Coordinates of C-alpha atoms in Angstrom, one line a residue:
M1 CA -34.7 -2.8 -6.0
E2 CA -34.9 -5.6 -4.2
P3 CA -32.3 -6.9 -1.1
G4 CA -29.7 -9.6 -2.0
N5 CA -30.7 -9.4 -6.0
H6 CA -27.3 -8.5 -7.1
T7 CA -28.0 -8.8 -10.8
Q8 CA -29.8 -5.6 -10.5
I9 CA -27.4 -3.0 -9.4
P10 CA -26.7 -1.3 -11.9
E11 CA -23.0 0.5 -10.5
F12 CA -22.2 2.6 -7.9
I13 CA -21.3 5.6 -8.0
L14 CA -17.6 7.1 -7.1
L15 CA -18.1 11.2 -5.7
G16 CA -14.5 11.2 -5.4
L17 CA -12.3 13.4 -4.0
S18 CA -14.9 16.7 -4.8
E19 CA -17.9 17.6 -7.3
E20 CA -17.3 20.8 -7.7
A21 CA -17.1 20.7 -12.2
E22 CA -14.3 23.4 -12.4
L23 CA -11.8 21.2 -9.8
Q24 CA -12.1 18.4 -12.5
P25 CA -9.4 19.7 -14.8
L26 CA -7.3 20.3 -11.7
L27 CA -7.4 16.7 -10.1
F28 CA -7.3 15.1 -13.3
G29 CA -3.7 16.6 -14.3
L30 CA -2.5 16.5 -10.3
F31 CA -3.4 12.7 -10.6
L32 CA -2.4 11.9 -13.8
S33 CA 0.9 13.2 -13.1
M34 CA 1.2 11.8 -9.7
Y35 CA 0.5 8.1 -11.3
L36 CA 2.7 8.7 -14.1
V37 CA 5.8 9.7 -11.6
T38 CA 5.0 6.6 -9.7
F39 CA 4.6 4.2 -12.5
T40 CA 8.4 5.9 -14.0
G41 CA 9.9 5.9 -10.6
N42 CA 9.0 2.3 -9.4
L43 CA 9.6 0.6 -12.7
L44 CA 13.5 2.3 -13.3
I45 CA 14.2 1.0 -9.2
I46 CA 13.0 -2.3 -10.5
L47 CA 15.2 -2.0 -14.0
A48 CA 18.3 -0.5 -11.9
I49 CA 17.8 -3.8 -9.3
T50 CA 17.4 -6.6 -11.6
T51 CA 20.1 -5.3 -14.6
D52 CA 22.7 -4.5 -11.7
A53 CA 24.8 -7.5 -9.9
H54 CA 25.5 -5.5 -6.7
L55 CA 22.3 -4.9 -5.8
H56 CA 21.2 -8.4 -5.8
T57 CA 20.7 -8.6 -2.0
P58 CA 17.7 -8.8 0.5
M59 CA 17.6 -5.7 1.2
Y60 CA 16.9 -4.4 -2.3
F61 CA 15.0 -8.3 -3.4
F62 CA 12.7 -6.8 -0.7
L63 CA 13.3 -3.3 -2.2
S64 CA 11.7 -4.0 -5.7
N65 CA 8.9 -6.2 -4.6
L66 CA 7.4 -2.8 -2.8
S67 CA 7.8 -1.3 -6.3
F68 CA 6.8 -3.9 -7.8
T69 CA 3.4 -3.8 -5.1
D70 CA 3.5 0.2 -5.2
I71 CA 2.6 0.2 -9.1
C72 CA -0.2 -2.5 -8.8
F73 CA -1.5 -0.9 -6.2
T74 CA -1.7 2.8 -7.5
S75 CA -2.5 1.0 -10.7
T76 CA -6.4 -0.6 -9.0
T77 CA -7.7 3.1 -8.2
V78 CA -6.1 5.6 -9.6
P79 CA -6.6 4.9 -13.7
K80 CA -10.2 4.3 -13.4
M81 CA -10.4 7.6 -11.4
L82 CA -9.5 9.1 -14.3
M83 CA -11.7 7.8 -16.9
N84 CA -14.3 8.6 -14.6
I85 CA -13.0 12.1 -14.5
Q86 CA -12.4 12.4 -18.2
M87 CA -16.0 10.2 -19.5
Q88 CA -17.6 12.6 -16.6
N89 CA -19.6 9.6 -15.5
K90 CA -19.4 8.4 -12.4
G91 CA -20.3 5.2 -12.5
I92 CA -18.1 1.4 -11.6
T93 CA -20.4 -1.6 -12.2
Y94 CA -20.9 -3.9 -8.8
E95 CA -18.6 -6.6 -10.5
D96 CA -15.6 -3.8 -10.8
C97 CA -16.0 -2.6 -7.5
I98 CA -15.9 -5.9 -5.9
T99 CA -13.0 -6.2 -7.7
Q100 CA -10.9 -3.3 -6.9
T101 CA -12.3 -4.0 -3.4
F102 CA -10.2 -6.9 -3.9
F103 CA -7.0 -5.9 -5.0
S104 CA -6.5 -2.8 -3.4
M105 CA -6.6 -4.8 0.1
L106 CA -4.4 -6.9 -2.2
F107 CA -1.3 -4.7 -2.4
G108 CA -1.7 -2.5 0.5
G109 CA -1.2 -5.7 2.5
L110 CA 1.4 -6.8 0.7
D111 CA 3.1 -2.9 1.4
N112 CA 2.6 -3.7 4.9
F113 CA 4.3 -6.9 5.5
L114 CA 7.2 -5.7 3.0
L115 CA 7.5 -3.0 5.4
T116 CA 7.7 -5.4 8.2
V117 CA 10.4 -7.5 6.3
M118 CA 12.9 -4.8 5.1
A119 CA 12.9 -3.6 8.5
Y120 CA 13.6 -6.7 10.2
D121 CA 16.1 -6.4 6.9
R122 CA 17.8 -3.9 8.7
F123 CA 17.4 -5.2 12.3
V124 CA 19.7 -7.9 10.8
A125 CA 22.3 -5.9 8.6
I126 CA 22.6 -3.5 11.5
C127 CA 22.2 -6.3 15.0
H128 CA 23.7 -9.1 13.5
P129 CA 26.2 -7.9 10.4
L130 CA 28.8 -10.5 10.7
H131 CA 25.7 -13.1 10.6
Y132 CA 23.9 -11.3 8.0
T133 CA 24.3 -13.3 5.0
V134 CA 23.9 -16.4 6.8
I135 CA 20.5 -15.4 8.0
M136 CA 19.2 -13.2 4.8
N137 CA 20.0 -16.1 3.1
P138 CA 17.9 -16.3 -0.6
R139 CA 15.8 -19.1 0.9
L140 CA 15.0 -16.9 3.7
C141 CA 14.0 -14.3 1.7
G142 CA 11.3 -16.0 -0.9
L143 CA 10.1 -17.5 2.3
L144 CA 9.2 -13.8 4.3
L145 CA 8.1 -12.8 0.7
L146 CA 5.5 -16.1 0.4
A147 CA 4.7 -15.6 3.3
S148 CA 3.3 -12.0 2.6
W149 CA 1.5 -12.8 -0.3
V150 CA -0.3 -16.0 0.9
L151 CA -1.4 -13.7 4.1
T152 CA -2.9 -10.8 2.2
L153 CA -4.3 -13.1 -0.2
L154 CA -6.3 -15.1 2.2
D155 CA -7.3 -11.7 4.1
S156 CA -8.5 -9.8 0.8
L157 CA -10.4 -12.8 -0.4
S158 CA -12.2 -13.1 3.0
L159 CA -12.9 -9.7 3.2
A160 CA -14.5 -9.3 -0.2
L161 CA -15.9 -13.1 0.0
M162 CA -17.8 -11.4 2.8
V163 CA -18.7 -8.4 0.7
L164 CA -21.1 -10.6 -1.6
Q165 CA -22.9 -12.1 0.4
L166 CA -24.2 -8.1 1.7
S167 CA -27.8 -7.0 -0.3
F168 CA -27.3 -3.4 -1.5
C169 CA -31.1 -1.6 -2.2
T170 CA -30.7 2.5 -3.5
E171 CA -28.1 4.2 -1.9
L172 CA -25.5 3.4 -4.5
E173 CA -22.7 6.6 -3.9
I174 CA -19.5 6.0 -2.6
S175 CA -17.8 9.5 -1.2
H176 CA -14.3 8.3 -2.1
F177 CA -12.7 8.3 -5.5
F178 CA -12.1 4.3 -5.4
C179 CA -14.3 1.6 -3.5
E180 CA -12.8 1.1 -0.6
L181 CA -14.0 -1.8 1.5
N182 CA -15.6 0.2 4.4
Q183 CA -17.0 2.7 2.3
V184 CA -18.4 -0.3 0.3
V185 CA -20.1 -2.0 3.6
Q186 CA -21.6 1.0 4.4
L187 CA -24.1 1.3 1.3
A188 CA -25.3 -2.2 2.2
C189 CA -29.1 -2.8 3.6
S190 CA -28.7 -5.8 5.1
D191 CA -26.3 -6.7 8.6
T192 CA -23.5 -6.1 8.0
F193 CA -22.1 -6.8 12.0
L194 CA -19.7 -9.9 10.5
N195 CA -17.9 -7.6 8.0
D196 CA -17.2 -4.9 10.0
L197 CA -16.3 -7.4 13.1
L198 CA -14.2 -9.3 10.3
M199 CA -12.8 -5.7 8.8
Y200 CA -11.9 -4.5 12.0
F201 CA -10.3 -8.0 13.5
A202 CA -7.9 -8.2 10.2
T203 CA -7.0 -4.9 10.3
G204 CA -6.4 -4.9 13.9
F205 CA -4.5 -8.3 14.0
L206 CA -2.5 -8.1 11.0
G207 CA -1.3 -4.1 12.1
A208 CA -0.6 -5.0 15.1
I209 CA 1.8 -8.2 13.7
S210 CA 3.6 -5.3 11.7
V211 CA 3.4 -2.2 14.4
T212 CA 5.1 -5.1 16.6
G213 CA 7.6 -6.4 14.4
I214 CA 8.7 -2.9 13.5
L215 CA 8.4 -1.2 16.6
F216 CA 10.8 -4.8 18.2
S217 CA 12.7 -4.1 15.4
Y218 CA 13.8 -0.7 15.5
M219 CA 14.1 -0.7 19.8
K220 CA 16.6 -3.5 18.9
I221 CA 18.4 -1.1 16.3
V222 CA 18.8 1.8 18.4
S223 CA 20.2 0.2 21.2
S224 CA 22.6 -1.3 18.9
I225 CA 22.9 2.3 17.6
L226 CA 23.7 3.6 20.9
K227 CA 26.4 1.4 22.0
I228 CA 28.7 2.5 18.6
S229 CA 31.3 5.2 20.1
S230 CA 32.0 6.8 16.9
A231 CA 29.5 9.5 16.1
G232 CA 30.2 8.7 11.7
G233 CA 29.3 5.3 12.3
K234 CA 26.2 5.8 14.4
Y235 CA 25.0 8.5 12.0
K236 CA 25.9 6.1 9.0
A237 CA 23.6 3.2 10.9
F238 CA 20.7 5.2 11.4
S239 CA 20.7 6.9 7.8
T240 CA 20.2 3.3 6.6
C241 CA 16.9 3.2 8.5
G242 CA 15.4 6.9 7.6
S243 CA 14.1 5.7 4.1
H244 CA 12.6 3.0 5.8
L245 CA 11.3 5.1 9.0
S246 CA 9.5 8.3 6.9
V247 CA 7.8 5.0 4.5
V248 CA 6.6 3.6 7.7
S249 CA 5.3 6.9 9.3
L250 CA 3.4 7.9 6.8
F251 CA 1.8 4.8 5.1
Y252 CA 0.8 3.6 8.8
G253 CA -0.3 7.0 9.6
T254 CA -2.9 7.2 7.3
G255 CA -3.9 3.4 6.2
L256 CA -5.0 2.5 9.8
G257 CA -6.3 5.9 10.4
V258 CA -9.1 5.2 7.5
Y259 CA -9.5 2.0 9.0
L260 CA -10.1 2.0 12.2
S261 CA -12.3 5.1 12.0
P262 CA -16.0 4.8 11.4
A263 CA -17.3 5.6 7.9
T264 CA -19.6 8.3 8.9
I265 CA -21.0 10.7 6.0
E266 CA -19.4 13.7 7.8
K267 CA -15.9 11.7 7.8
S268 CA -16.0 9.9 4.2
R269 CA -15.2 12.8 2.6
A270 CA -12.2 13.4 5.0
T271 CA -11.4 9.6 4.9
A272 CA -10.7 9.8 1.1
I273 CA -8.6 12.4 1.2
A274 CA -6.6 10.8 3.8
S275 CA -6.2 7.8 1.2
V276 CA -4.9 9.6 -0.9
M277 CA -1.7 9.7 1.2
Y278 CA -0.9 5.9 1.5
T279 CA -2.7 4.7 -1.9
V280 CA -1.4 7.4 -4.3
A281 CA 1.2 10.0 -2.5
T282 CA 3.3 7.4 -0.3
P283 CA 3.9 4.7 -3.5
M284 CA 4.9 7.8 -5.5
L285 CA 7.6 9.1 -2.3
N286 CA 9.3 5.8 -2.8
P287 CA 11.3 5.9 -5.2
F288 CA 12.9 9.3 -4.1
I289 CA 13.0 8.4 -0.7
Y290 CA 14.6 5.0 -1.0
S291 CA 16.9 6.6 -4.1
L292 CA 18.7 10.4 -3.1
R293 CA 20.2 9.4 -0.4
N294 CA 21.1 6.1 -1.9
K295 CA 24.5 5.8 -3.6
D296 CA 23.9 2.4 -4.3
I297 CA 20.7 3.2 -7.0
K298 CA 21.9 6.1 -7.7
Q299 CA 24.8 4.6 -9.5
A300 CA 22.9 1.6 -11.2
L301 CA 20.4 4.1 -12.4
R302 CA 23.2 6.0 -14.3
K303 CA 24.4 2.5 -15.7
L304 CA 21.0 1.7 -16.9
F305 CA 20.9 5.5 -18.5
S306 CA 24.4 4.5 -20.0

């Protein structure tokens, strides 16, 4: 196969989480269950928020967008994996692989920025409660959501276009269950210096913006909570942030670890397992984390079913 001639690339091979045949039915059942729970749980969150007028607030506006993003994020990767296991075919075409890479970066980036915006929302609610409705007005909420889409779209598009400039030879096996960016770049037989530079710069820069925003918000939140005299008031303030902190820790702990570590062969399988946490596990857990201790969501779900 000649370098640079993409039309001759038949397909990439997704090796998945395991190559052992006896584990494939178990993986199929596990990931099918996780996908159905993710899709159903997040869809119920969206329906509960959109149908209950009491939940038409900035916090739930961003939560519904996070649920929508999680559905799309998981749908980008898991159905293809399930189809490959069911059909006993690990192949994915070059076009489908690049498309999957683009959308996984897009929705993963949206998750990143939405979590940051939600931290800012909690900061305003706790530190400036009397001005909350004035600051978090519909116009600002719309601008924050639009900015999140634009930044992630530009980032994903630029990285995907850089991949299109690469040449691929004969080593087309990806030790992963989907076409993750750094795994695809490692297969190129042409120089990947610019791709690696852009990938690490974009991940580091956008990640730094988000992490800095979240840390700043929570430093202010903790400072304000410590000034509350009553123990009940402190608990109530902390409880509104506990769900968000849980999701942030899980998402960033695994996501940044995957993209900021070298994609060597020795680490590729461990990277794939870590990727399951932020691409499948976190979107699946979000509806439970945000609803189990949230009376408003529980009440809205009861109304929805009744």
